[in-house]
Coordinates of C-alpha atoms in Angstrom, one line a residue:
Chain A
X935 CA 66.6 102.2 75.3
X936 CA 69.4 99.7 74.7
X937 CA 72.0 99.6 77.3
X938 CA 74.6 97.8 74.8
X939 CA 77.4 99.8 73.4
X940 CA 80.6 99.0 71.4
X941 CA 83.6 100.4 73.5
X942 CA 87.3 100.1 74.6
X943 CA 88.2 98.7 77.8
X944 CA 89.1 101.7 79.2
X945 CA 86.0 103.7 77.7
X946 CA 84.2 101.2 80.1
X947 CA 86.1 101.6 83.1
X948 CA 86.2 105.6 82.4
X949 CA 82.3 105.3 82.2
X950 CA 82.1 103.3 85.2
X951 CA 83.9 105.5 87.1
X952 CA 82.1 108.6 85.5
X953 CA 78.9 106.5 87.1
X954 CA 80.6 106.2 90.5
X955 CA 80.5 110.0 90.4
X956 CA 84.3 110.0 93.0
X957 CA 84.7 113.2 95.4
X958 CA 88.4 113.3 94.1
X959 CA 91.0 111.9 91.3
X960 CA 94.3 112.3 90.6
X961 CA 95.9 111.1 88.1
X962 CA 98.7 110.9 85.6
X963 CA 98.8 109.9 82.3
X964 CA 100.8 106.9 81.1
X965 CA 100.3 104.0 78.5
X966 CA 97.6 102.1 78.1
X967 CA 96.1 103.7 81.1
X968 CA 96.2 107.1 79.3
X969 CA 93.1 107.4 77.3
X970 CA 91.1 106.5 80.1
X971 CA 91.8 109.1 82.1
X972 CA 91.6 111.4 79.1
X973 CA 87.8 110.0 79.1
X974 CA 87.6 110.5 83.0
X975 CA 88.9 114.0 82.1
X976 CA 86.2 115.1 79.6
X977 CA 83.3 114.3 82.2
X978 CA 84.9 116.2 84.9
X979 CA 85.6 119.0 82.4
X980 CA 82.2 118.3 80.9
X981 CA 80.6 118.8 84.3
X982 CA 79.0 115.3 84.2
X983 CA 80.1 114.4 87.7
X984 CA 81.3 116.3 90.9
X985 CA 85.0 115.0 91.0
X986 CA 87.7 117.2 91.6
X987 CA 90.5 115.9 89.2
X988 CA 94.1 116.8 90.4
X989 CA 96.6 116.8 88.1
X990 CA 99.9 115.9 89.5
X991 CA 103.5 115.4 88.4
X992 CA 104.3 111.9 88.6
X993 CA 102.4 108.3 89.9
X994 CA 104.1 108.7 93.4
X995 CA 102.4 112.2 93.5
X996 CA 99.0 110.9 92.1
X997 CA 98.8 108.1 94.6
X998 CA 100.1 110.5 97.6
X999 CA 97.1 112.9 96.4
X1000 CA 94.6 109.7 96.5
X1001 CA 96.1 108.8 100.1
X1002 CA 95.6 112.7 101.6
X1003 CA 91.9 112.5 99.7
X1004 CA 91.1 109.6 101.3
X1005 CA 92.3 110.1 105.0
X1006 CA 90.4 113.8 104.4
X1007 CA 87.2 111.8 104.0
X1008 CA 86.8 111.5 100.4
X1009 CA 86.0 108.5 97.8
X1010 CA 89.9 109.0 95.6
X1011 CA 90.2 106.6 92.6
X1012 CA 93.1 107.2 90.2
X1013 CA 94.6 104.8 87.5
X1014 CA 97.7 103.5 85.8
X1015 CA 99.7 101.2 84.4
X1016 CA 103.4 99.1 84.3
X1017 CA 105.9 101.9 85.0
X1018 CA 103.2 104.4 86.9
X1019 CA 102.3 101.2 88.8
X1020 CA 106.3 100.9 89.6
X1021 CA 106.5 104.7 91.2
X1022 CA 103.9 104.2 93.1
X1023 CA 105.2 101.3 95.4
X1024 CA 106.2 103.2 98.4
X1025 CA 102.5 104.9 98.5
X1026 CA 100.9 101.4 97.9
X1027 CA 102.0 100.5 101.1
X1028 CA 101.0 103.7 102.5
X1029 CA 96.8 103.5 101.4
X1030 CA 96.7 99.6 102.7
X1031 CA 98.6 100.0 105.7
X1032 CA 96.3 103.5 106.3
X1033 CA 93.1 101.3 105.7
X1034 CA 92.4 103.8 103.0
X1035 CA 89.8 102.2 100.6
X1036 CA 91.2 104.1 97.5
X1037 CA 90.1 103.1 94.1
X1038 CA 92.7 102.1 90.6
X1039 CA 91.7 100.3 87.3
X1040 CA 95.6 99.1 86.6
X1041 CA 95.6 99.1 82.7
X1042 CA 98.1 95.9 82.6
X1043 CA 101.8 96.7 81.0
X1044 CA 104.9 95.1 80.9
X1045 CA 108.2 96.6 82.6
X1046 CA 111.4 98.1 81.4
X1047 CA 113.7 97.5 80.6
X1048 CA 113.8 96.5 77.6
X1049 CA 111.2 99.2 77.1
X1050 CA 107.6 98.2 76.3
X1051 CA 104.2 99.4 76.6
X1052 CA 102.2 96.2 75.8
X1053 CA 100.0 93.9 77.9
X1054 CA 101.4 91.9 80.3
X1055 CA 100.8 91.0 84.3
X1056 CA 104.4 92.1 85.3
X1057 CA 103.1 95.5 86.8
X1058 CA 100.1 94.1 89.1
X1059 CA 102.1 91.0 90.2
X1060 CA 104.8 92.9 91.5
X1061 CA 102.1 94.4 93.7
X1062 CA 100.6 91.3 95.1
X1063 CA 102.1 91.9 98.7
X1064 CA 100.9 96.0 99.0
X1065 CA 98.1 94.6 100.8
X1066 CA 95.8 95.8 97.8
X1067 CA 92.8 93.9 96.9
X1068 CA 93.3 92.4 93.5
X1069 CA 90.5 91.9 91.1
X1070 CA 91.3 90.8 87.6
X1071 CA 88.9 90.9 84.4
X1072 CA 88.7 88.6 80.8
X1073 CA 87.1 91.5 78.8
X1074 CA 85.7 95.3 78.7
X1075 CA 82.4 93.9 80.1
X1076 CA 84.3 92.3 83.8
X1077 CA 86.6 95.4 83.8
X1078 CA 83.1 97.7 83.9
X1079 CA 81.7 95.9 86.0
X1080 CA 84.6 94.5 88.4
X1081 CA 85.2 98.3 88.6
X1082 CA 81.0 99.3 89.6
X1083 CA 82.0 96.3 92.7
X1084 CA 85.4 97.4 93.7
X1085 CA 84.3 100.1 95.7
X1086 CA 81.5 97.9 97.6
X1087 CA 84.4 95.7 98.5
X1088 CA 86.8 98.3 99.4
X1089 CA 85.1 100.5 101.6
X1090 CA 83.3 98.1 103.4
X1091 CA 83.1 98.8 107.0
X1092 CA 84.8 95.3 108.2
X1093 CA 88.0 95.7 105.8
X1094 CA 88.4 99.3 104.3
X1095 CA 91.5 98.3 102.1
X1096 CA 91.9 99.8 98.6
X1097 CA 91.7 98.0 95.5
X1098 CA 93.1 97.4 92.2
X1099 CA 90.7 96.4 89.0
X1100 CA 93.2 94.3 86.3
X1101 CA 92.3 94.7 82.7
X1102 CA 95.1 94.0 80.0
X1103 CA 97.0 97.0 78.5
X1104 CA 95.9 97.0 74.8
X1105 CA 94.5 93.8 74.2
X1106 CA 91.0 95.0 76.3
X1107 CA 92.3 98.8 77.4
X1108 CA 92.3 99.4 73.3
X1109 CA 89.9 96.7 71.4
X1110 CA 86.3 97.2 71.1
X1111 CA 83.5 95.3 72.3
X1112 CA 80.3 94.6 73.6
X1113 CA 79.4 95.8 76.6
X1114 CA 76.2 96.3 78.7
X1115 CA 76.1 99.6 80.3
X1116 CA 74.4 99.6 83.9
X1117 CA 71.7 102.5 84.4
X1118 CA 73.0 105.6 86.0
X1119 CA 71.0 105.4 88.9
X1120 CA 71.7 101.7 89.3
X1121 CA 75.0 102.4 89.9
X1122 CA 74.6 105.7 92.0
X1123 CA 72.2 103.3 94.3
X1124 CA 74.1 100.7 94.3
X1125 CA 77.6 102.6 95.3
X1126 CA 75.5 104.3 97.8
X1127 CA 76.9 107.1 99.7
X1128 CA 80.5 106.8 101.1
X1129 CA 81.1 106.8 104.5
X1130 CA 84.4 107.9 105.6
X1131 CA 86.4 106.3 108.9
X1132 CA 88.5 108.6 110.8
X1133 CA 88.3 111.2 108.4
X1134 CA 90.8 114.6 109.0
X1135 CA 88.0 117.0 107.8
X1136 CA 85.7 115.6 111.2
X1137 CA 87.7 119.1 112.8
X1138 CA 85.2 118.5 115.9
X1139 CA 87.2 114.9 116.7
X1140 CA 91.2 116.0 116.1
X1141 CA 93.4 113.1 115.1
X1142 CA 96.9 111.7 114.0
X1143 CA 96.9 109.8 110.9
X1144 CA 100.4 108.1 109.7
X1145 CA 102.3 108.2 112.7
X1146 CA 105.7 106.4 113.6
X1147 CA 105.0 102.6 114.6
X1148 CA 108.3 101.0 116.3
X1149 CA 109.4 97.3 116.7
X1150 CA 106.8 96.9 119.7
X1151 CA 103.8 97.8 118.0
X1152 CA 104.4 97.3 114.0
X1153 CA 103.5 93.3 113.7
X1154 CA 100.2 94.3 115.5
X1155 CA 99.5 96.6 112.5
X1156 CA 100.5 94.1 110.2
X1157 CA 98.3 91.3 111.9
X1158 CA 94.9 94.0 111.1
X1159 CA 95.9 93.7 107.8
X1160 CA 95.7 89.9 107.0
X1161 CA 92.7 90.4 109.3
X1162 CA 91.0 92.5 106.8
X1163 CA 92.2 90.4 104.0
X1164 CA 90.6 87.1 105.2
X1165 CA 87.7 88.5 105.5
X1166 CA 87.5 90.1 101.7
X1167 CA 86.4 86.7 100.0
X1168 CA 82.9 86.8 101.9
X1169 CA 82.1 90.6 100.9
X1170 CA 83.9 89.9 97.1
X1171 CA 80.9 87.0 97.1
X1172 CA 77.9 88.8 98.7
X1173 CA 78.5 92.2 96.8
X1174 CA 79.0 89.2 93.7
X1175 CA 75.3 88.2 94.5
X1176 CA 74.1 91.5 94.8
X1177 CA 75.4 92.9 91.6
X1178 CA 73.8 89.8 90.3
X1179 CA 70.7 91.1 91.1
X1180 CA 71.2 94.5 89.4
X1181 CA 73.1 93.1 86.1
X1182 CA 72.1 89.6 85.5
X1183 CA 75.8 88.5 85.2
X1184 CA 77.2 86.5 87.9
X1185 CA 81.1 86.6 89.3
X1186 CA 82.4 84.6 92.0
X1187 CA 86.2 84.3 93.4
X1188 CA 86.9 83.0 90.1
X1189 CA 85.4 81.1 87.1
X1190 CA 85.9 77.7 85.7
X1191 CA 85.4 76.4 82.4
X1192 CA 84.4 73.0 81.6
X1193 CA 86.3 71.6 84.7
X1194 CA 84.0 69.6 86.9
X1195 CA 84.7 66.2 84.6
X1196 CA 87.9 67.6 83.4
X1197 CA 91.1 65.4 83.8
X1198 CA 93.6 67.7 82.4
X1199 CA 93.4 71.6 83.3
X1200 CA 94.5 75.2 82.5
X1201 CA 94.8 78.2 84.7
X1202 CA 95.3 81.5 83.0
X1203 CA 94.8 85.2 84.0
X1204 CA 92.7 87.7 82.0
X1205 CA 92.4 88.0 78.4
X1206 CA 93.9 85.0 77.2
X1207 CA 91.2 82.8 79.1
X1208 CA 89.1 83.7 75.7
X1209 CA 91.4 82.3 73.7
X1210 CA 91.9 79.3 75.9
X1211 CA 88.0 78.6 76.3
X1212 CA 87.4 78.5 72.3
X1213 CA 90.6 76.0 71.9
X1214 CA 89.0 73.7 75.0
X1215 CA 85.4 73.6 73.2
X1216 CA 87.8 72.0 70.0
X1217 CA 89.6 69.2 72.3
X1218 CA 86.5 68.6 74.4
X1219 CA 84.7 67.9 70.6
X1220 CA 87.3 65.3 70.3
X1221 CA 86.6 63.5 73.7
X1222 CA 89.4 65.2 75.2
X1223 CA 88.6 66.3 79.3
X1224 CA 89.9 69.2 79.5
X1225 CA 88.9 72.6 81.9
X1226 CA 90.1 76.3 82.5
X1227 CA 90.4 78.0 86.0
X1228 CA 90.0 81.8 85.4
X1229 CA 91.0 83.7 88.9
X1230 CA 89.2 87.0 89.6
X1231 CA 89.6 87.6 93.0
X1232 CA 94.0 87.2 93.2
X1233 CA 94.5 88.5 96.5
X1234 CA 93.6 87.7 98.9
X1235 CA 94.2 84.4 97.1
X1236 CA 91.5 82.1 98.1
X1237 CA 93.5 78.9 98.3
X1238 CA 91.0 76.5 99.7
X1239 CA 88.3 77.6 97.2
X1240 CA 90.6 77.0 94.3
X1241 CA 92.2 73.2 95.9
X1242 CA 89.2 71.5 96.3
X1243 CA 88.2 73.0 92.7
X1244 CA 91.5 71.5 91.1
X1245 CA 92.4 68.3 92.8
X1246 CA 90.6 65.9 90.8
X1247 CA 93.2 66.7 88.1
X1248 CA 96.1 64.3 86.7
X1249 CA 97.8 67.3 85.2
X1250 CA 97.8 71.4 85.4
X1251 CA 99.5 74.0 83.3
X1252 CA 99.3 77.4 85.0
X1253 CA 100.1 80.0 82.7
X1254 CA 101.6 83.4 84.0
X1255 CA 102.0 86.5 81.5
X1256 CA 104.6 87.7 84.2
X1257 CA 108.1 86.2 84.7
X1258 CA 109.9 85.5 88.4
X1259 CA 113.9 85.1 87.1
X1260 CA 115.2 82.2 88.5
X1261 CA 111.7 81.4 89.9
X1262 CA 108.1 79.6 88.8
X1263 CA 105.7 82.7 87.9
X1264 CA 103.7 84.2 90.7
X1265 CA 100.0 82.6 89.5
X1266 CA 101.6 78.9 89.4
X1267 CA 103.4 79.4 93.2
X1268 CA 99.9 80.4 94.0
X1269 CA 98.0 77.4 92.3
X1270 CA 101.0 75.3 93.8
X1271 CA 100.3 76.6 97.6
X1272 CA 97.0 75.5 97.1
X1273 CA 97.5 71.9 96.0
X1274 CA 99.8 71.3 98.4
X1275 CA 97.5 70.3 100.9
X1276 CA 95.9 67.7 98.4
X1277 CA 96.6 64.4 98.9
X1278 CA 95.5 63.6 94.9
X1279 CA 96.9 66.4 93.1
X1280 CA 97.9 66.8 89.7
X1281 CA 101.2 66.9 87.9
X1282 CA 101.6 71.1 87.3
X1283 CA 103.8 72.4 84.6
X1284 CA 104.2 76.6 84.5
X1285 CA 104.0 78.4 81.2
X1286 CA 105.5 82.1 80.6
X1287 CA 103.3 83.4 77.7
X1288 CA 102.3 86.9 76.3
X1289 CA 105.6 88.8 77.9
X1290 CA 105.7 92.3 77.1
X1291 CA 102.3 92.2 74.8
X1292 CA 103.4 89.2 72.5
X1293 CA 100.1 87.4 70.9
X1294 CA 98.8 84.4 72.8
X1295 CA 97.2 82.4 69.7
X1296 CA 95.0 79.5 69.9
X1297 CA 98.0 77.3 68.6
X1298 CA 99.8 78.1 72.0
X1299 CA 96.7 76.4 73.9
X1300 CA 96.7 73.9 71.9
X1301 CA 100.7 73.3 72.7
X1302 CA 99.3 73.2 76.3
X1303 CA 96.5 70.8 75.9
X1304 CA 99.0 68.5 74.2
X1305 CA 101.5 68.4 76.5
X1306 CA 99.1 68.0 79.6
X1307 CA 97.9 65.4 77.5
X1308 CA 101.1 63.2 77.7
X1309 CA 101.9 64.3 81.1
X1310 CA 98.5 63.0 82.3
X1311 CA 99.5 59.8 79.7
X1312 CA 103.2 58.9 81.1
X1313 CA 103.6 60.9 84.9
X1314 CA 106.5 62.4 83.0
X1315 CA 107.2 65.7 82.9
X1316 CA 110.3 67.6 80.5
X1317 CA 110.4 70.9 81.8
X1318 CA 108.5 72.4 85.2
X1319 CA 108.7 75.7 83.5
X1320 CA 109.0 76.5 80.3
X1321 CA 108.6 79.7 77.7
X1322 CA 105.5 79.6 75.3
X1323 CA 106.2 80.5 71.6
X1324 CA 109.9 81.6 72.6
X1325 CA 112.1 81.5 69.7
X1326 CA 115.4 79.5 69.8
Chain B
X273 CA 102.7 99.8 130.4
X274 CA 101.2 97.2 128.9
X275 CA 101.4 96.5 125.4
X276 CA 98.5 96.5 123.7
X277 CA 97.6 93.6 121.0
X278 CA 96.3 93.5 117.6
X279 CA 92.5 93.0 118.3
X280 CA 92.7 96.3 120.1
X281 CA 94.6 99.1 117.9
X282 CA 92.9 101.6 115.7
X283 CA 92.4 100.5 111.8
X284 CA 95.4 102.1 109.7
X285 CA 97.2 103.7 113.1
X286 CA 95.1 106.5 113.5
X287 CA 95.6 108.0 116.7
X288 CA 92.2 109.8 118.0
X289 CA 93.2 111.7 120.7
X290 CA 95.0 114.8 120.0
X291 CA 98.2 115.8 122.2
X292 CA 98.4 112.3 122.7
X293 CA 102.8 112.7 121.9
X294 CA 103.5 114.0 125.4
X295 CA 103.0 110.0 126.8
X296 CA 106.0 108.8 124.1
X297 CA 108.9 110.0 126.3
X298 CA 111.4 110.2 123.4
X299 CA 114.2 111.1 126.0
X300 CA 115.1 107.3 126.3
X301 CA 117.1 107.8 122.7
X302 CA 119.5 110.0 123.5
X303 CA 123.2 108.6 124.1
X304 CA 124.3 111.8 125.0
X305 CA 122.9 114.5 127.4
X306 CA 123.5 118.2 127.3
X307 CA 124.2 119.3 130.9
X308 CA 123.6 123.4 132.0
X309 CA 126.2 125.2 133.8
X310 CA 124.1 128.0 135.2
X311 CA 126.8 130.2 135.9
X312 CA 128.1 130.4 132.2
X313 CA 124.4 131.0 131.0
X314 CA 123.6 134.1 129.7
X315 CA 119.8 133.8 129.8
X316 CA 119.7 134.7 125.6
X317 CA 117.3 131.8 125.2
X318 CA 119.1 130.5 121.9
X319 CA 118.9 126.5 123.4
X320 CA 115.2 127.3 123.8
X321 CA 114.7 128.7 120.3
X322 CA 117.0 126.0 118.5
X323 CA 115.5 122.8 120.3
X324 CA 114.1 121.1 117.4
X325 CA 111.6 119.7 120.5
X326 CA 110.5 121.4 123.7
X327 CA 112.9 119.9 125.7
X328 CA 114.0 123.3 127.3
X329 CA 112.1 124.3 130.0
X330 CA 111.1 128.5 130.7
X331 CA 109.6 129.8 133.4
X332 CA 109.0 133.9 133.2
X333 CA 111.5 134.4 130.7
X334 CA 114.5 132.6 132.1
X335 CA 115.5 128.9 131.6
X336 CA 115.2 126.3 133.8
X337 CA 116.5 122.8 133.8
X338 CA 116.4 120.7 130.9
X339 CA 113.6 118.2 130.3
X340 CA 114.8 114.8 130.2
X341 CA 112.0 113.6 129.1
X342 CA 112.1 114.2 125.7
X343 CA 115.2 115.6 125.1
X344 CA 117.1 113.2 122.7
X345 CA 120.4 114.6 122.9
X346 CA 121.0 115.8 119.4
X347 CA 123.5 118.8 121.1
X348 CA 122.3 121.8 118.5
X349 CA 121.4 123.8 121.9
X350 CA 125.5 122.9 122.9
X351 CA 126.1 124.3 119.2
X352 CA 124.4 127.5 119.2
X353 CA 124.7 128.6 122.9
X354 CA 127.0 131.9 123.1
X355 CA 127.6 131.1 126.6
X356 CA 129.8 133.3 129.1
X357 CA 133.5 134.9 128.0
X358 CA 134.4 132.1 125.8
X359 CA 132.6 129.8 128.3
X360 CA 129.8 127.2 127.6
X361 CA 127.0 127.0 129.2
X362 CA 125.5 124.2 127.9
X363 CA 128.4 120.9 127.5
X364 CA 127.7 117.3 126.1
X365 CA 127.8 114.3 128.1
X366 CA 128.0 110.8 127.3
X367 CA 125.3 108.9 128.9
X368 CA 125.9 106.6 131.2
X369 CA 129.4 108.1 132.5

């Protein structure tokens, strides 16, 4: 029987979760994220898996639920997006800094004000320093299976940090597409069987979880927790190679996109990489050199990885669909760390795009391409950061 | 005591041995001590029953001196105590005087 299915983003993430078969969930329902925990719902009402779904008040209560399940000894996923991403800050902080490999599919929205419910990187961005792993997905196909990984990577015995799976609000979370569905017990196998750390419930081996860390102890904390990050690129690339082996399809830290000969280059985030790819195959049919860095793996960020893949460049636009007033965007200070060690390295422009759900058309790559094109032409640059398709 | 460094704490700050709050001597906060005047003291056990730690000592049913160790001087035993014909029995100090 055919594996290959037309669904939503978040039908695929909700099935992928429904696979992972998670002791607990609690969630609350918000925008895009909302119908895929209404999936998640039906299989826990349907009796299809074991989980026990808690349904709480408020995002700060869901992720405080997913925190206690966790330190209890439990595999706790939940899931939201923009705003519910927003209320849960203080308990962000509170599963990393608890080592608590907790599980979240963040459905990608803009923030308010003004008020909007449409894709955009504001909400997952403003997380980047929770000491959450970051994984970040093009379509309904990465998002199912960046989501069957996550939990490979997260509870991994050498790290145990939890982890976010990016998918864009709308654009993936609502359109349909083709995606190839994993086996059941491929997944069950390949998950395994969690094994808790610490756990509260072990009632033979009493312990304090959470306690108060003063001035003379708290950087030490802190310094575990870069510790764990650095070492999250090796296990993001060997659980990479394993799920090859299962799937077929092959992830790394991230992808690139005719970029080995390229002379001019794009980095983008998530969905609009599609768009981006289609426009490059039209400029590289007219002899134009030009590439696409996708990142997958966001934090930890792998900087080297990422410099020696973009230093041959004469120029770089890096496109955020997330805004920094008064500031580059958060993806082009990243790209920008990385180059700075380069000796060659290319002009880079920044492009907001995409705020608050706003279309990102072909016609806006092709603004890019030309511009990078006269950059790379004269060395001059008009505008280090700029707004794409902002009216006047 | 020496400190201990990063390479040698427990993942997330779990702390695996249970009772273990007794070695943090929380007394070292307090900027003011309660003193007892055992004369005043009726022996009604309010200072032991309010003391949000276990900073007041008892020994067969009567108090005893206070435990410095972990008392942190927030005065609610100086609050509550009924003391003697109008007299405390238990009176804040300022450390260091």
């Amino acid at each position: 029987m055919s594996n290959i299915y037309a669904v939503t983003g978040n039908e695929a993430v909700a099935n992928a979760l429904r696979q992972i078969n998670p002791d607990v969930c609690a969630a609350y329902p918000i925008t895009p994220q909302t119908d895929l925990m209404q999936r998640f719902a039906s299989f826990v009402s349907d009796g299809l898996v074991d989980t026990e779904m808690i349904l709480v008040e408020s995002e700060h209560s869901a992720m405080s639920a997913c925190v206690g399940a966790s330190a209890a000894g439990g595999r706790a996923v939940t899931a939201t997006s923009g705003p519910g991403l927003a209320l849960m800050w203080e308990i962000l902080f509170v599963a990393s800094g608890m080592r608590l490999p907790i599980l979240m599919p963040v459905v990608n929205r803009s923030l308010s004000a003004p008020l909007n419910i449409h894709g955009d990187h504001s909400d997952a961005m403003g997380a980047r320093d929770s000491g959450w792993v970051q994984l970040w997905s093009e379509n309904a196909q990465e998002a199912y299976d960046n989501t069957v990984q996550a939990l490979l990577i997260a509870e991994h015995m050498d790290i145990r940090l939890p982890i976010m799976v990016c998918l864009d609000g709308f654009i993936i979370s609502h359109s349909i597409e083709r995606v190839e569905y994993l086996d059941d017990d491929i997944v069950k196998n390949f998950v395994g069987t969690y094994k808790p750390q610490n756990p509260l419930l072990d009632i033979q081996h009493p312990k304090s979880i959470g306690p108060l860390i003063l001035p003379d102890l708290y950087t030490e904390y802190k310094r575990t927790q870069h510790e764990a990050m650095s070492k999250v690129k090796n296990i993001v690339l060997k659980t990479a190679d394993d799920f090859a082996k299962i799937s077929g399809r092959k992830y790394s830290l991230f992808e690139t996109y005719r970029l080995d000969d390229a002379e001019i280059g794009i980095v983008i985030l998530n969905s609009a990489a599609g768009t981006t790819k289609d426009v490059i195959d039209i400029y590289r049919e007219k002899g134009i050199k030009v590439g696409l860095l996708k990142p997958r793996l966001f934090r930890p960020f792998p900087y080297e990885e990422i410099r020696e893949t973009l230093q041959h460049l004469k120029a770089l636009c890096v496109l955020d669909r997330c805004d920094s007033f008064g500031a580059f965007g958060p993806l082009y200070t990243e790209i920008a760390s990385s180059l700075y060690l380069s000796e060659n390295k290319p002009i880079m422009i920044n492009k907001i795009y995409g705020l608050g759900g706003r279309d990102y058309m072909p016609e806006h790559a092709k603004i890019v391409i030309e511009e990078l094109i006269e950059i790379a032409n004269t060395g001059k640059v008009k505008l280090f950061k700029d707004y794409l398709g902002v009216r006047e | 005591m020496k400190l201990k460094g990063w390479k040698e704490i427990t993942p997330g700050a779990v702390i695996l041995e249970a009772g273990s709050s007794a070695e943090f001597k929380t007394g070292s906060w307090r900027a003011y001590k309660p003193v007892w005047i055992k004369e005043n003291c009726i022996q009604c056990l309010f200072c032991w029953l309010y003391c949000p730690d276990m900073a007041i000592k008892v020994k067969d049913g009567k108090r005893e001196e206070f435990d410095y160790d972990y008392c942190k001087g927030c005065g609610i035993c100086a609050l509550e105590c009924p003391g003697k014909k109008g007299k405390k029995a238990i009176v804040m100090e300022e450390e260091g005087n």
